[in-house]
PDB file of C-alpha atoms in Angstrom:
ATOM      1  CA  MET A  79     -13.324  16.589  10.400  1.00  0.00           C
ATOM      2  CA  GLY A  80     -12.903  13.147  11.792  1.00  0.00           C
ATOM      3  CA  SER A  81      -9.778  11.436  12.614  1.00  0.00           C
ATOM      4  CA  ARG A  82      -8.738   8.047  11.904  1.00  0.00           C
ATOM      5  CA  THR A  83      -7.496   5.842  14.603  1.00  0.00           C
ATOM      6  CA  ALA A  84      -5.732   2.677  13.802  1.00  0.00           C
ATOM      7  CA  ILE A  85      -4.506  -0.442  15.699  1.00  0.00           C
ATOM      8  CA  PRO A  86      -0.860  -1.373  14.440  1.00  0.00           C
ATOM      9  CA  LEU A  87       0.232  -4.636  14.193  1.00  0.00           C
ATOM     10  CA  HIS A  88       1.996  -6.082  17.065  1.00  0.00           C
ATOM     11  CA  ARG A  89       6.027  -5.549  16.585  1.00  0.00           C
ATOM     12  CA  ASP A  90       6.546  -9.321  16.170  1.00  0.00           C
ATOM     13  CA  ARG A  91       3.786  -9.763  13.568  1.00  0.00           C
ATOM     14  CA  GLN A  92       5.243  -6.740  11.939  1.00  0.00           C
ATOM     15  CA  ARG A  93       8.569  -8.062  11.563  1.00  0.00           C
ATOM     16  CA  VAL A  94       7.104 -11.595  10.225  1.00  0.00           C
ATOM     17  CA  LEU A  95       5.054  -9.842   7.587  1.00  0.00           C
ATOM     18  CA  VAL A  96       7.881  -7.553   6.595  1.00  0.00           C
ATOM     19  CA  GLU A  97      10.086 -10.566   6.174  1.00  0.00           C
ATOM     20  CA  HIS A  98       7.548 -12.409   4.305  1.00  0.00           C
ATOM     21  CA  LEU A  99       7.189  -9.380   1.848  1.00  0.00           C
ATOM     22  CA  ASP A 100      10.584  -9.525   1.169  1.00  0.00           C
ATOM     23  CA  PRO A 101      10.828  -8.851  -2.436  1.00  0.00           C
ATOM     24  CA  ARG A 102      14.574 -10.295  -2.787  1.00  0.00           C
ATOM     25  CA  GLU A 103      12.710 -13.658  -1.759  1.00  0.00           C
ATOM     26  CA  ASN A 104       9.476 -13.433  -4.036  1.00  0.00           C
ATOM     27  CA  ASN A 105       7.567 -14.864  -1.627  1.00  0.00           C
ATOM     28  CA  VAL A 106       4.186 -13.636  -2.566  1.00  0.00           C
ATOM     29  CA  ASN A 107       2.380 -12.907  -5.755  1.00  0.00           C
ATOM     30  CA  GLN A 108       3.608  -9.559  -7.034  1.00  0.00           C
ATOM     31  CA  HIS A 109       0.345  -7.874  -7.235  1.00  0.00           C
ATOM     32  CA  LYS A 110      -0.710  -9.002  -3.835  1.00  0.00           C
ATOM     33  CA  GLY A 111       2.902  -8.291  -2.357  1.00  0.00           C
ATOM     34  CA  MET A 112       2.772  -4.910  -4.045  1.00  0.00           C
ATOM     35  CA  VAL A 113      -0.771  -3.978  -2.516  1.00  0.00           C
ATOM     36  CA  THR A 114       0.050  -5.488   1.044  1.00  0.00           C
ATOM     37  CA  HIS A 115       3.948  -3.701   1.042  1.00  0.00           C
ATOM     38  CA  LEU A 116       2.413  -0.278  -0.470  1.00  0.00           C
ATOM     39  CA  LEU A 117      -0.534  -0.416   2.500  1.00  0.00           C
ATOM     40  CA  LEU A 118       2.201  -1.729   5.232  1.00  0.00           C
ATOM     41  CA  GLY A 119       4.837   1.101   4.494  1.00  0.00           C
ATOM     42  CA  THR A 120       2.380   4.156   3.654  1.00  0.00           C
ATOM     43  CA  GLY A 121      -0.710   3.765   5.491  1.00  0.00           C
ATOM     44  CA  VAL A 122      -2.851   4.625   2.596  1.00  0.00           C
ATOM     45  CA  ARG A 123      -6.419   3.871   2.373  1.00  0.00           C
ATOM     46  CA  ASN A 124      -7.540   0.846   0.484  1.00  0.00           C
ATOM     47  CA  ASP A 125      -9.341   2.772  -2.221  1.00  0.00           C
ATOM     48  CA  THR A 126      -6.028   5.170  -2.860  1.00  0.00           C
ATOM     49  CA  CYS A 127      -4.036   2.056  -2.912  1.00  0.00           C
ATOM     50  CA  GLY A 128      -6.444   0.855  -5.866  1.00  0.00           C
ATOM     51  CA  HIS A 129      -6.163   3.739  -7.653  1.00  0.00           C
ATOM     52  CA  THR A 130      -2.286   4.087  -7.297  1.00  0.00           C
ATOM     53  CA  HIS A 131      -0.553   4.970 -10.670  1.00  0.00           C
ATOM     54  CA  ALA A 132       3.053   5.176 -11.709  1.00  0.00           C
ATOM     55  CA  ASP A 133       2.684   8.846 -12.506  1.00  0.00           C
ATOM     56  CA  TRP A 134       2.262   9.414  -8.427  1.00  0.00           C
ATOM     57  CA  PHE A 135       5.837   8.684  -7.941  1.00  0.00           C
ATOM     58  CA  THR A 136       8.446  11.080  -7.930  1.00  0.00           C
ATOM     59  CA  TYR A 137      12.025  11.590  -6.953  1.00  0.00           C
ATOM     60  CA  ARG A 138      13.585  14.257  -4.755  1.00  0.00           C
ATOM     61  CA  ASP A 139      17.295  14.677  -3.672  1.00  0.00           C
ATOM     62  CA  GLY A 140      17.642  10.731  -4.676  1.00  0.00           C
ATOM     63  CA  GLU A 141      14.696   9.678  -2.488  1.00  0.00           C
ATOM     64  CA  LEU A 142      11.501   8.227  -3.613  1.00  0.00           C
ATOM     65  CA  TYR A 143       8.164   9.552  -2.796  1.00  0.00           C
ATOM     66  CA  LEU A 144       4.431   8.927  -3.297  1.00  0.00           C
ATOM     67  CA  GLN A 145       2.526  12.153  -3.891  1.00  0.00           C
ATOM     68  CA  ILE A 146      -1.190  11.622  -3.565  1.00  0.00           C
ATOM     69  CA  PRO A 147      -2.602  14.062  -5.829  1.00  0.00           C
ATOM     70  CA  ALA A 148      -5.656  16.058  -4.665  1.00  0.00           C
ATOM     71  CA  GLU A 149      -7.896  15.240  -7.503  1.00  0.00           C
ATOM     72  CA  ASP A 150      -7.002  12.735 -10.449  1.00  0.00           C
ATOM     73  CA  TYR A 151      -8.577  11.019 -13.327  1.00  0.00           C
ATOM     74  CA  CYS A 152      -9.857   7.506 -12.735  1.00  0.00           C
ATOM     75  CA  ARG A 153      -7.655   5.203 -14.637  1.00  0.00           C
ATOM     76  CA  LYS A 154      -9.191   1.989 -13.629  1.00  0.00           C
ATOM     77  CA  ASP A 155     -10.298  -0.189 -16.359  1.00  0.00           C
ATOM     78  CA  THR A 156     -14.168  -0.454 -15.982  1.00  0.00           C
ATOM     79  CA  ARG A 157     -17.021  -0.500 -18.251  1.00  0.00           C
ATOM     80  CA  ASN A 158     -18.238   3.239 -16.993  1.00  0.00           C
ATOM     81  CA  GLU A 159     -15.417   4.851 -17.486  1.00  0.00           C
ATOM     82  CA  VAL A 160     -14.760   5.013 -13.387  1.00  0.00           C
ATOM     83  CA  CYS A 161     -15.101   2.774 -11.033  1.00  0.00           C
ATOM     84  CA  VAL A 162     -17.950   2.188  -8.280  1.00  0.00           C
ATOM     85  CA  ASN A 163     -16.302   4.601  -5.876  1.00  0.00           C
ATOM     86  CA  CYS A 164     -15.591   7.497  -8.084  1.00  0.00           C
ATOM     87  CA  ASP A 165     -18.169  10.185  -9.299  1.00  0.00           C
ATOM     88  CA  PRO A 166     -19.084   9.987 -13.165  1.00  0.00           C
ATOM     89  CA  THR A 167     -20.144  13.422 -13.060  1.00  0.00           C
ATOM     90  CA  ASP A 168     -16.837  14.903 -12.136  1.00  0.00           C
ATOM     91  CA  GLU A 169     -14.158  16.065 -14.579  1.00  0.00           C
ATOM     92  CA  LYS A 170     -11.380  14.401 -11.949  1.00  0.00           C
ATOM     93  CA  PRO A 171     -13.751  11.845 -10.133  1.00  0.00           C
ATOM     94  CA  PHE A 172     -11.190  10.362  -7.954  1.00  0.00           C
ATOM     95  CA  TYR A 173     -10.216  12.393  -4.795  1.00  0.00           C
ATOM     96  CA  PRO A 174      -8.689  11.251  -1.557  1.00  0.00           C
ATOM     97  CA  LYS A 175     -11.169  10.881   1.020  1.00  0.00           C
ATOM     98  CA  THR A 176      -9.918  13.633   3.202  1.00  0.00           C
ATOM     99  CA  PRO A 177      -8.879  17.083   1.951  1.00  0.00           C
ATOM    100  CA  ALA A 178      -5.361  16.637   4.117  1.00  0.00           C
ATOM    101  CA  ALA A 179      -4.565  13.719   1.898  1.00  0.00           C
ATOM    102  CA  GLY A 180      -4.455  15.250  -1.089  1.00  0.00           C
ATOM    103  CA  GLY A 181      -1.087  16.295  -2.604  1.00  0.00           C
ATOM    104  CA  ARG A 182       0.641  14.735   0.620  1.00  0.00           C
ATOM    105  CA  MET A 183       4.220  13.175   0.031  1.00  0.00           C
ATOM    106  CA  ILE A 184       5.017   9.575   1.677  1.00  0.00           C
ATOM    107  CA  HIS A 185       8.506   8.488   1.795  1.00  0.00           C
ATOM    108  CA  ILE A 186       9.115   5.268  -0.142  1.00  0.00           C
ATOM    109  CA  GLY A 187      12.260   3.875   1.707  1.00  0.00           C
ATOM    110  CA  ASN A 188      13.913   0.431   1.941  1.00  0.00           C
ATOM    111  CA  GLU A 189      14.420   0.589   5.528  1.00  0.00           C
ATOM    112  CA  TYR A 190      12.347   0.536   9.020  1.00  0.00           C
ATOM    113  CA  TYR A 191      12.843   0.414  12.514  1.00  0.00           C
ATOM    114  CA  ASP A 192      12.144  -3.010  13.930  1.00  0.00           C
ATOM    115  CA  TYR A 193      10.681  -2.385  17.407  1.00  0.00           C
ATOM    116  CA  SER A 194      11.052  -6.248  18.119  1.00  0.00           C
ATOM    117  CA  THR A 195      14.929  -6.183  17.665  1.00  0.00           C
ATOM    118  CA  GLY A 196      15.669  -2.520  18.222  1.00  0.00           C
ATOM    119  CA  GLU A 197      17.819  -1.979  14.809  1.00  0.00           C
ATOM    120  CA  ARG A 198      17.009  -0.636  11.404  1.00  0.00           C
ATOM    121  CA  ARG A 199      16.396  -3.220   8.743  1.00  0.00           C
ATOM    122  CA  TYR A 200      15.614  -4.263   5.126  1.00  0.00           C
ATOM    123  CA  PHE A 201      12.317  -3.125   4.375  1.00  0.00           C
ATOM    124  CA  GLY A 202      12.235  -3.400   0.406  1.00  0.00           C
ATOM    125  CA  LEU A 203       9.302  -1.148  -0.571  1.00  0.00           C
ATOM    126  CA  ARG A 204      11.371   1.138  -2.622  1.00  0.00           C
ATOM    127  CA  ASP A 205      12.885  -1.927  -4.556  1.00  0.00           C
ATOM    128  CA  ARG A 206       9.418  -3.569  -5.118  1.00  0.00           C
ATOM    129  CA  VAL A 207       7.812  -0.137  -6.282  1.00  0.00           C
ATOM    130  CA  GLU A 208      10.546   0.580  -8.741  1.00  0.00           C
ATOM    131  CA  SER A 209      10.126  -2.870 -10.128  1.00  0.00           C
ATOM    132  CA  TYR A 210       6.307  -3.233 -10.308  1.00  0.00           C
ATOM    133  CA  PHE A 211       6.049   0.453 -11.646  1.00  0.00           C
ATOM    134  CA  SER A 212       9.073   0.240 -13.638  1.00  0.00           C
ATOM    135  CA  ILE A 213      10.314   3.621 -12.429  1.00  0.00           C
ATOM    136  CA  SER A 214      13.856   4.801 -11.776  1.00  0.00           C
ATOM    137  CA  PRO A 215      15.786   7.903 -10.657  1.00  0.00           C
ATOM    138  CA  PRO A 216      16.368  10.509 -13.343  1.00  0.00           C
ATOM    139  CA  GLY A 217      19.299   9.332 -15.511  1.00  0.00           C
ATOM    140  CA  GLU A 218      18.608   5.437 -15.168  1.00  0.00           C
ATOM    141  CA  PRO A 219      17.167   3.181 -17.491  1.00  0.00           C
ATOM    142  CA  ALA A 220      13.576   2.118 -16.498  1.00  0.00           C
ATOM    143  CA  VAL A 221      12.689  -1.683 -17.575  1.00  0.00           C
ATOM    144  CA  GLY A 222       8.848  -2.347 -18.405  1.00  0.00           C
ATOM    145  CA  GLY A 223       6.415  -2.395 -15.744  1.00  0.00           C
ATOM    146  CA  PHE A 224       2.749  -1.607 -14.794  1.00  0.00           C
ATOM    147  CA  ASP A 225       1.050   1.578 -14.985  1.00  0.00           C
ATOM    148  CA  MET A 226      -1.310   0.430 -12.125  1.00  0.00           C
ATOM    149  CA  ILE A 227      -1.902  -2.140  -9.543  1.00  0.00           C
ATOM    150  CA  GLN A 228      -3.294  -5.137 -11.828  1.00  0.00           C
ATOM    151  CA  ALA A 229      -6.143  -7.282 -11.108  1.00  0.00           C
ATOM    152  CA  ASN A 230      -7.189  -9.661 -13.592  1.00  0.00           C
ATOM    153  CA  ALA A 231      -4.835  -8.123 -16.045  1.00  0.00           C
ATOM    154  CA  SER A 232      -6.402  -4.740 -15.603  1.00  0.00           C
ATOM    155  CA  ASN A 233      -5.304  -1.567 -14.015  1.00  0.00           C
ATOM    156  CA  GLY A 234      -6.651  -0.821 -10.776  1.00  0.00           C
ATOM    157  CA  VAL A 235      -8.157  -2.897  -7.662  1.00  0.00           C
ATOM    158  CA  SER A 236     -11.081  -2.653  -6.051  1.00  0.00           C
ATOM    159  CA  HIS A 237     -11.184  -2.033  -1.885  1.00  0.00           C
ATOM    160  CA  LYS A 238     -12.676  -5.529  -1.712  1.00  0.00           C
ATOM    161  CA  THR A 239     -10.075  -7.101  -3.640  1.00  0.00           C
ATOM    162  CA  VAL A 240      -7.326  -5.099  -1.933  1.00  0.00           C
ATOM    163  CA  ASN A 241      -8.801  -6.405   1.544  1.00  0.00           C
ATOM    164  CA  THR A 242      -8.870  -9.864   0.440  1.00  0.00           C
ATOM    165  CA  TRP A 243      -5.300 -10.157  -1.191  1.00  0.00           C
ATOM    166  CA  VAL A 244      -3.793  -8.287   2.344  1.00  0.00           C
ATOM    167  CA  ARG A 245      -5.687 -11.217   4.344  1.00  0.00           C
ATOM    168  CA  GLU A 246      -4.140 -14.092   2.081  1.00  0.00           C
ATOM    169  CA  VAL A 247      -0.608 -12.758   2.263  1.00  0.00           C
ATOM    170  CA  CYS A 248      -1.074 -12.362   6.281  1.00  0.00           C
ATOM    171  CA  THR A 249      -2.219 -16.109   5.940  1.00  0.00           C
ATOM    172  CA  SER A 250       0.476 -17.097   3.859  1.00  0.00           C
ATOM    173  CA  ALA A 251       3.099 -15.198   6.209  1.00  0.00           C
ATOM    174  CA  GLY A 252       1.532 -17.370   9.109  1.00  0.00           C
ATOM    175  CA  LEU A 253      -0.286 -14.707  10.681  1.00  0.00           C
ATOM    176  CA  SER A 254      -3.450 -15.742  12.577  1.00  0.00           C
ATOM    177  CA  LYS A 255      -6.609 -13.765  11.919  1.00  0.00           C
ATOM    178  CA  GLN A 256      -7.702 -15.104  15.390  1.00  0.00           C
ATOM    179  CA  VAL A 257      -4.761 -13.333  17.199  1.00  0.00           C
ATOM    180  CA  ARG A 258      -5.332 -10.019  15.376  1.00  0.00           C
ATOM    181  CA  GLU A 259      -8.981 -10.330  16.058  1.00  0.00           C
ATOM    182  CA  THR A 260      -8.858 -10.732  19.626  1.00  0.00           C
ATOM    183  CA  ARG A 261      -6.023  -7.850  19.758  1.00  0.00           C
ATOM    184  CA  LEU A 262      -7.992  -5.549  18.280  1.00  0.00           C
ATOM    185  CA  LYS A 263     -11.286  -6.665  20.248  1.00  0.00           C
ATOM    186  CA  THR A 264      -8.896  -5.842  23.341  1.00  0.00           C
ATOM    187  CA  ASP A 265      -7.812  -2.605  22.053  1.00  0.00           C
ATOM    188  CA  LEU A 266     -10.710  -1.294  21.120  1.00  0.00           C
ATOM    189  CA  GLU A 267     -13.101  -2.800  23.821  1.00  0.00           C
ATOM    190  CA  PRO A 268     -10.895  -2.934  26.695  1.00  0.00           C
ATOM    191  CA  ASP A 269     -13.790  -3.380  29.391  1.00  0.00           C
ATOM    192  CA  LYS A 270     -15.531  -6.251  27.490  1.00  0.00           C
TER     193      LYS A 270
END
């Protein structure tokens, strides 16, 4: 089984993006913000992000978690009953790309450790998720929200749209595509 390698954002660029995504500030479109924040805070793959459903979130001991199912129905709004990445011949056509991802629990918190300042800071992912998907701890009322991330007023988002939205949010945060591209080339091809 292969493993995934990722080049993280530079700590200063991460801080800028987190500050831009602050749900208390409403700096970004709610759908684009949800996608970018969820990817940044959980590390899930684009396709998994596009399939994320409110049912995947659960509370344990007062903390919010995202539990990615090993398999699930494709709930995206499409003409063919499933999206282009799901297999229409399967009873439950959506499954994470790797078996290890199925069923894992990812903490959805409101704080992160900012390596650029050396302190814990407000992240706001839990606040955004609870508001967007209208979920709340047991015994607390939830107010209307979405079942899935919305694109064109439909449930679910394609991986291409996810890519586009993340780039747009980064651009609006002032993060230069060229600087990131140069860093990736340096980290991935240090001899060139």
